[in-house]
Short mmCIF file of C-alpha atoms in Angstrom, two decimals:
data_model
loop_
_atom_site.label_atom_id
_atom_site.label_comp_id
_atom_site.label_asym_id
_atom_site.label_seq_id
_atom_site.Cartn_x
_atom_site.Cartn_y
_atom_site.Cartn_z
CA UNK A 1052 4.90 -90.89 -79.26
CA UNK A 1053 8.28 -89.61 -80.86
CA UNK A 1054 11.03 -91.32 -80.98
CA UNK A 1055 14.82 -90.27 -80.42
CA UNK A 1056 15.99 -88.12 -82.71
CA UNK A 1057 19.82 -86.92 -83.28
CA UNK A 1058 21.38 -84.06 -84.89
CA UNK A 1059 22.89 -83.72 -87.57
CA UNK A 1060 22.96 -87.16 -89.38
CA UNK A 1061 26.82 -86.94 -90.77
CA UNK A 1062 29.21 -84.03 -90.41
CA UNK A 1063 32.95 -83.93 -91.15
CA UNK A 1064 35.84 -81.89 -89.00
CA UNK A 1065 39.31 -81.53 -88.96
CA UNK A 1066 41.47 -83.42 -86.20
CA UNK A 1067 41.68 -80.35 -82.85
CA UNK A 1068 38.44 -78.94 -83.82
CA UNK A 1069 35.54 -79.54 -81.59
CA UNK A 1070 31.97 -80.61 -82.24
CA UNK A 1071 28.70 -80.42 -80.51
CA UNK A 1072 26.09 -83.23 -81.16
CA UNK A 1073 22.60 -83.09 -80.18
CA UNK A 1074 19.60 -85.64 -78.90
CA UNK A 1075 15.94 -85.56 -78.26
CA UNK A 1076 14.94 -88.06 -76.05
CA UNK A 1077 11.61 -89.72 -76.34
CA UNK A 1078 8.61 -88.46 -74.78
CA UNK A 1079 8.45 -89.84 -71.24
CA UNK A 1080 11.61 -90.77 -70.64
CA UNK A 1081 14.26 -88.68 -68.49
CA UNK A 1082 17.44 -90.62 -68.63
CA UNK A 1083 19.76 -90.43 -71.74
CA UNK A 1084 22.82 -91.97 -72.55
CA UNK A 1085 25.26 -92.00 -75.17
CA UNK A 1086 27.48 -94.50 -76.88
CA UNK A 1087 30.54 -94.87 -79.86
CA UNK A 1088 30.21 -97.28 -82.63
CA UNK A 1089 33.51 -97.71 -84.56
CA UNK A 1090 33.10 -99.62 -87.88
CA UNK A 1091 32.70 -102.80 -87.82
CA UNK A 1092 32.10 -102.65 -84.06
CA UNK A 1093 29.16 -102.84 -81.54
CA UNK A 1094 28.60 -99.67 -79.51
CA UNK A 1095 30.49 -98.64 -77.03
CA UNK A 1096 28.88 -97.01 -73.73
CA UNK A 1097 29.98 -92.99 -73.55
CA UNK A 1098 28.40 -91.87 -70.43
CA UNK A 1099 24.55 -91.95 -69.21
CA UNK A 1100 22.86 -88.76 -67.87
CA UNK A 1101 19.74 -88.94 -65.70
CA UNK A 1102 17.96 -86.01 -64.42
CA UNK A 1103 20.80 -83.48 -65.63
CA UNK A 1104 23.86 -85.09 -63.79
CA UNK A 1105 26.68 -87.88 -65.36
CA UNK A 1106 25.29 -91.28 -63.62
CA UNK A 1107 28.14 -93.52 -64.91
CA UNK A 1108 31.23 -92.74 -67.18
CA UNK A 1109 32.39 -95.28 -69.58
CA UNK A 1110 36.36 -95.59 -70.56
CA UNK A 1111 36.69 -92.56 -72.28
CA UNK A 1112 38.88 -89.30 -72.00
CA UNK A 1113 37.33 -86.10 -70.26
CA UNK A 1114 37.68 -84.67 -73.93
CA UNK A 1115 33.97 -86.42 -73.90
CA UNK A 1116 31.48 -84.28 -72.18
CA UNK A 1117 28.05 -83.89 -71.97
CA UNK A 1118 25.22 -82.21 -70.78
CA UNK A 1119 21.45 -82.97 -70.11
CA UNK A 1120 18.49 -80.53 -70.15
CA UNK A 1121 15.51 -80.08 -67.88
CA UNK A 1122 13.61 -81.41 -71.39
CA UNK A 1123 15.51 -84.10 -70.84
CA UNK A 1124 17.41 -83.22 -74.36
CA UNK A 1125 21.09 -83.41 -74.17
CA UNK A 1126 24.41 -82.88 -76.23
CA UNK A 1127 27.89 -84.68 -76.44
CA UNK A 1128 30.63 -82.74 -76.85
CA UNK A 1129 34.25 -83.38 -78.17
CA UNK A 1130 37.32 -81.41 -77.83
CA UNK A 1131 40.24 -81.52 -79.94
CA UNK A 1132 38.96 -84.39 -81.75
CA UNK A 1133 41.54 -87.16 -83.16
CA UNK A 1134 40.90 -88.99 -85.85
CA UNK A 1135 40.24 -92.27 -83.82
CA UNK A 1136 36.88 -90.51 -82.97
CA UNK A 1137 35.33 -91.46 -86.16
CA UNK A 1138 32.78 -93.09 -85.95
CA UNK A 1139 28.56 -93.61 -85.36
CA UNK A 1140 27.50 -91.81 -82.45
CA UNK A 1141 24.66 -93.05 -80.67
CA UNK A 1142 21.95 -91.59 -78.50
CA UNK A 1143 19.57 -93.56 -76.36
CA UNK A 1144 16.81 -92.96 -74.39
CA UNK A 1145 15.01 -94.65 -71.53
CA UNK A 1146 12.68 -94.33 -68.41
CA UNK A 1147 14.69 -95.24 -65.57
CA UNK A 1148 17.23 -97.44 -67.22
CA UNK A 1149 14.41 -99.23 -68.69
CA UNK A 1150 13.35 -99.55 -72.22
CA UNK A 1151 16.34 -98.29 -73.84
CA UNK A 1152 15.07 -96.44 -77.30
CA UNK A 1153 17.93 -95.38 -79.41
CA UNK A 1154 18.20 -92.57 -82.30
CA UNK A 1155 19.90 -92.45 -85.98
CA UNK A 1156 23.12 -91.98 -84.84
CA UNK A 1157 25.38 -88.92 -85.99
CA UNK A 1158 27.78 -89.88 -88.28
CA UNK A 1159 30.86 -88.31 -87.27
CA UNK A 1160 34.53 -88.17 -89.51
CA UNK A 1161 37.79 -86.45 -88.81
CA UNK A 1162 40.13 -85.83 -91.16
CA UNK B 39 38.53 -107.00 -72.51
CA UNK B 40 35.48 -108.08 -74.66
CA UNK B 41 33.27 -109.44 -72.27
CA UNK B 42 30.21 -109.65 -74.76
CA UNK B 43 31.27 -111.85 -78.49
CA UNK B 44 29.84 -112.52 -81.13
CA UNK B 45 32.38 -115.00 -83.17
CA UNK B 46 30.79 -115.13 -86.31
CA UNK B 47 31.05 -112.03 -88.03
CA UNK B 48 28.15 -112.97 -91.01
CA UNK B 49 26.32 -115.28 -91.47
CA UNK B 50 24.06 -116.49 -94.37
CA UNK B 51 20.47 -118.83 -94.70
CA UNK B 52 17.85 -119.56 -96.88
CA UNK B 53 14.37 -118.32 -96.10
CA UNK B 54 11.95 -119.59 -94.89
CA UNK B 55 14.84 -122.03 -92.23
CA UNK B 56 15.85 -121.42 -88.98
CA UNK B 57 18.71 -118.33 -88.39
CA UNK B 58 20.86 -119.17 -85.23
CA UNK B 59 23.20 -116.05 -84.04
CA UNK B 60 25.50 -117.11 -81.05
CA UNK B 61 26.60 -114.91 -78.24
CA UNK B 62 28.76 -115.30 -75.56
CA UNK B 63 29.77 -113.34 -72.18
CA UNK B 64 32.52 -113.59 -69.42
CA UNK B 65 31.21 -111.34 -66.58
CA UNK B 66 29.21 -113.27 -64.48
CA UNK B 67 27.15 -109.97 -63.26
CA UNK B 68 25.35 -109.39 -66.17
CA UNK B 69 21.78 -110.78 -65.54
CA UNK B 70 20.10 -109.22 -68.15
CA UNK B 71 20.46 -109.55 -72.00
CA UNK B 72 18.97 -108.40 -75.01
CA UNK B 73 19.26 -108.56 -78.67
CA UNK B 74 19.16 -105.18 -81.09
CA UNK B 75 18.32 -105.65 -84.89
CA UNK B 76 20.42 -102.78 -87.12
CA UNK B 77 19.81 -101.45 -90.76
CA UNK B 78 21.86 -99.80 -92.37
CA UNK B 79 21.58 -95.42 -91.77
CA UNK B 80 19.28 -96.29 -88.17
CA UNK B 81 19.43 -96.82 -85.07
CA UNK B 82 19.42 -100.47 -83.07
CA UNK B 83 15.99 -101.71 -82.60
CA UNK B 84 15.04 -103.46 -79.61
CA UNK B 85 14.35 -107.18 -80.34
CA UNK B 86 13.77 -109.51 -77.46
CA UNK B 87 15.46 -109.73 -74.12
CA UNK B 88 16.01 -112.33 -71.08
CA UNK B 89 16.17 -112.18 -67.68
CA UNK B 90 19.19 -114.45 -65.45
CA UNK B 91 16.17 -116.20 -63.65
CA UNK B 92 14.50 -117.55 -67.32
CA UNK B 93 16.44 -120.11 -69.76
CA UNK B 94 13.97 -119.32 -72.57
CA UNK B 95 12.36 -116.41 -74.09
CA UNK B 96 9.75 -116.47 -76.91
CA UNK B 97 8.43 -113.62 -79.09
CA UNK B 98 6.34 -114.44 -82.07
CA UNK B 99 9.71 -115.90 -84.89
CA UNK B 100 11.92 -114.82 -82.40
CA UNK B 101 13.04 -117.18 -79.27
CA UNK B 102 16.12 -116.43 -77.02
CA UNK B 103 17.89 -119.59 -74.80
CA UNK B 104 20.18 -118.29 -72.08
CA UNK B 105 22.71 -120.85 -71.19
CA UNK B 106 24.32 -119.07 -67.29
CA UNK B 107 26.58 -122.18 -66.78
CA UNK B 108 28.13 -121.74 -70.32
CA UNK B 109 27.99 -117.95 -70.46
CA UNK B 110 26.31 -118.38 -73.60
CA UNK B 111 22.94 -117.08 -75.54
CA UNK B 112 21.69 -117.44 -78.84
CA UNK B 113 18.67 -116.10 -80.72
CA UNK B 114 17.02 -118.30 -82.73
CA UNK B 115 14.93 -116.94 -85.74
CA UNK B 116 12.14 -119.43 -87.35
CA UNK B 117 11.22 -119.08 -90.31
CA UNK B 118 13.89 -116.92 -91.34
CA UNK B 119 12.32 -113.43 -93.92
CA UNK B 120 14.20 -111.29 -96.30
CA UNK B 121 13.29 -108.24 -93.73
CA UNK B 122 15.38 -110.19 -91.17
CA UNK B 123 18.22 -109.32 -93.53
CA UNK B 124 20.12 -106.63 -90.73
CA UNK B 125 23.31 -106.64 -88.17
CA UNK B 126 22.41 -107.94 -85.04
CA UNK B 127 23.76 -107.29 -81.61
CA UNK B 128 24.03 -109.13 -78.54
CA UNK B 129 24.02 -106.72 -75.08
CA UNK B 130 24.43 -107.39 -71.83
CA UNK B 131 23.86 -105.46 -68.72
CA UNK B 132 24.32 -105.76 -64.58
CA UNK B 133 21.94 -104.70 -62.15
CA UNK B 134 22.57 -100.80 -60.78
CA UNK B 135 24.86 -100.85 -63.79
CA UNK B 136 24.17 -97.44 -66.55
CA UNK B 137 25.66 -99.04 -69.69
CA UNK B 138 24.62 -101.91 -71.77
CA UNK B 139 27.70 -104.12 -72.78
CA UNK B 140 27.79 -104.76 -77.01
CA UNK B 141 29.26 -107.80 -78.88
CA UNK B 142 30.38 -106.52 -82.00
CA UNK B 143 27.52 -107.86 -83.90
CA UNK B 144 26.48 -110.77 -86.68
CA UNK B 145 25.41 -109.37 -90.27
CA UNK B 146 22.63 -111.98 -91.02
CA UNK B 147 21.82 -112.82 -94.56
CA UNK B 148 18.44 -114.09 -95.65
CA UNK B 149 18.91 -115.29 -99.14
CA UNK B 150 15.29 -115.78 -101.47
#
């Protein structure tokens, strides 16, 4: 069984670009969900998607968006990022909100 | 509003004793809690988790005591490895609820 895999594992932009990052959910599960880790932090919840649609939205600006495909893949985006949104980004995976499995993390910096 | 801590930021034991990490909530809703082990460059790693309806968990070195009057958990780690050298985080969730809930994690020190 694979696990969760994220893409890429570090990537630097300037502050107003935007970025794309990407996730591969484990085999078998269909709901994804994404959270922030700032350093020296624990994760923050992002937003969950299950079965394609947002299913619960965590304090952050609609900047953050996402989408989930029928693989049950998805990607976060960012728009004009700030430099506040460095930081680990964090993929997990589960069956039902069960069994959370989580990826690498992206490594994201904005200078 | 933190509503998952972890006070001590580090913390450091010998091997082969007993590692105690502390946790503690506010929202009385969460009735679910687990613990994720972190290396550096990966992901968290599922560790052991509790229920509102148990006081005590046990896996293998690993044991988890949920105190619901005090809002308070700890995992308890006996005997303490090298391996167990990591970050851990305590996480809390509420039933229906999408998100787990993070303390900001205790970097845990096994020293030879």
């Amino acid at each position: 069984e694979t696990g969760v895999t994220q893409s890429p594992t570090h990537l630097i932009k300037t502050r107003g670009q935007q970025v794309t990052l990407r996730c591969s959910s484990q085999s078998g599960h269909n709901t994804v969900s994404w959270y922030q880790q700032a350093l020296g932090q624990g994760p923050q919840f992002i937003f969950q998607y299950y079965r394609e649609e947002e299913n619960g939205r965590g304090n952050f600006p609609p900047r953050f968006s996402g989408l989930q495909f029928p693989n049950y893949s998805s990607e976060l985006n960012v728009n004009a990022l700030e430099l506040d949104d460095s930081a680990l980004y964090l993929c997990a995976s589960s069956y039902d909100n069960y069994g959370y499995t989580f990826g690498s993390g992206t490594r994201l910096t904005v200078v | 509003d933190q509503q998952v801590k972890q006070n001590s930021p580090s913390l450091s034991v010998q091997e082969g004793r007993i590692s105690i990490l502390n946790c503690d909530y506010t929202n009385s809703m969460f009735d679910y809690f687990l613990w994720y082990k972190k290396y550096p460059a990966e992901g968290p790693t599922f560790l052991i988790s509790i229920s509102s309806i148990k006081d005590k968990n046990e896996d293998g070195r690993f044991t988890v005591f949920l105190n619901k009057s005090a809002k308070h958990l700890s995992l308890h780690i006996v005997p303490s490895q090298p391996g167990d050298s990591a970050v851990y985080f305590c996480a809390a969730s509420a039933e229906g609820a999408q998100k787990l809930v993070f303390g900001q994690g205790t970097r845990l020190t096994i020293n030879p």
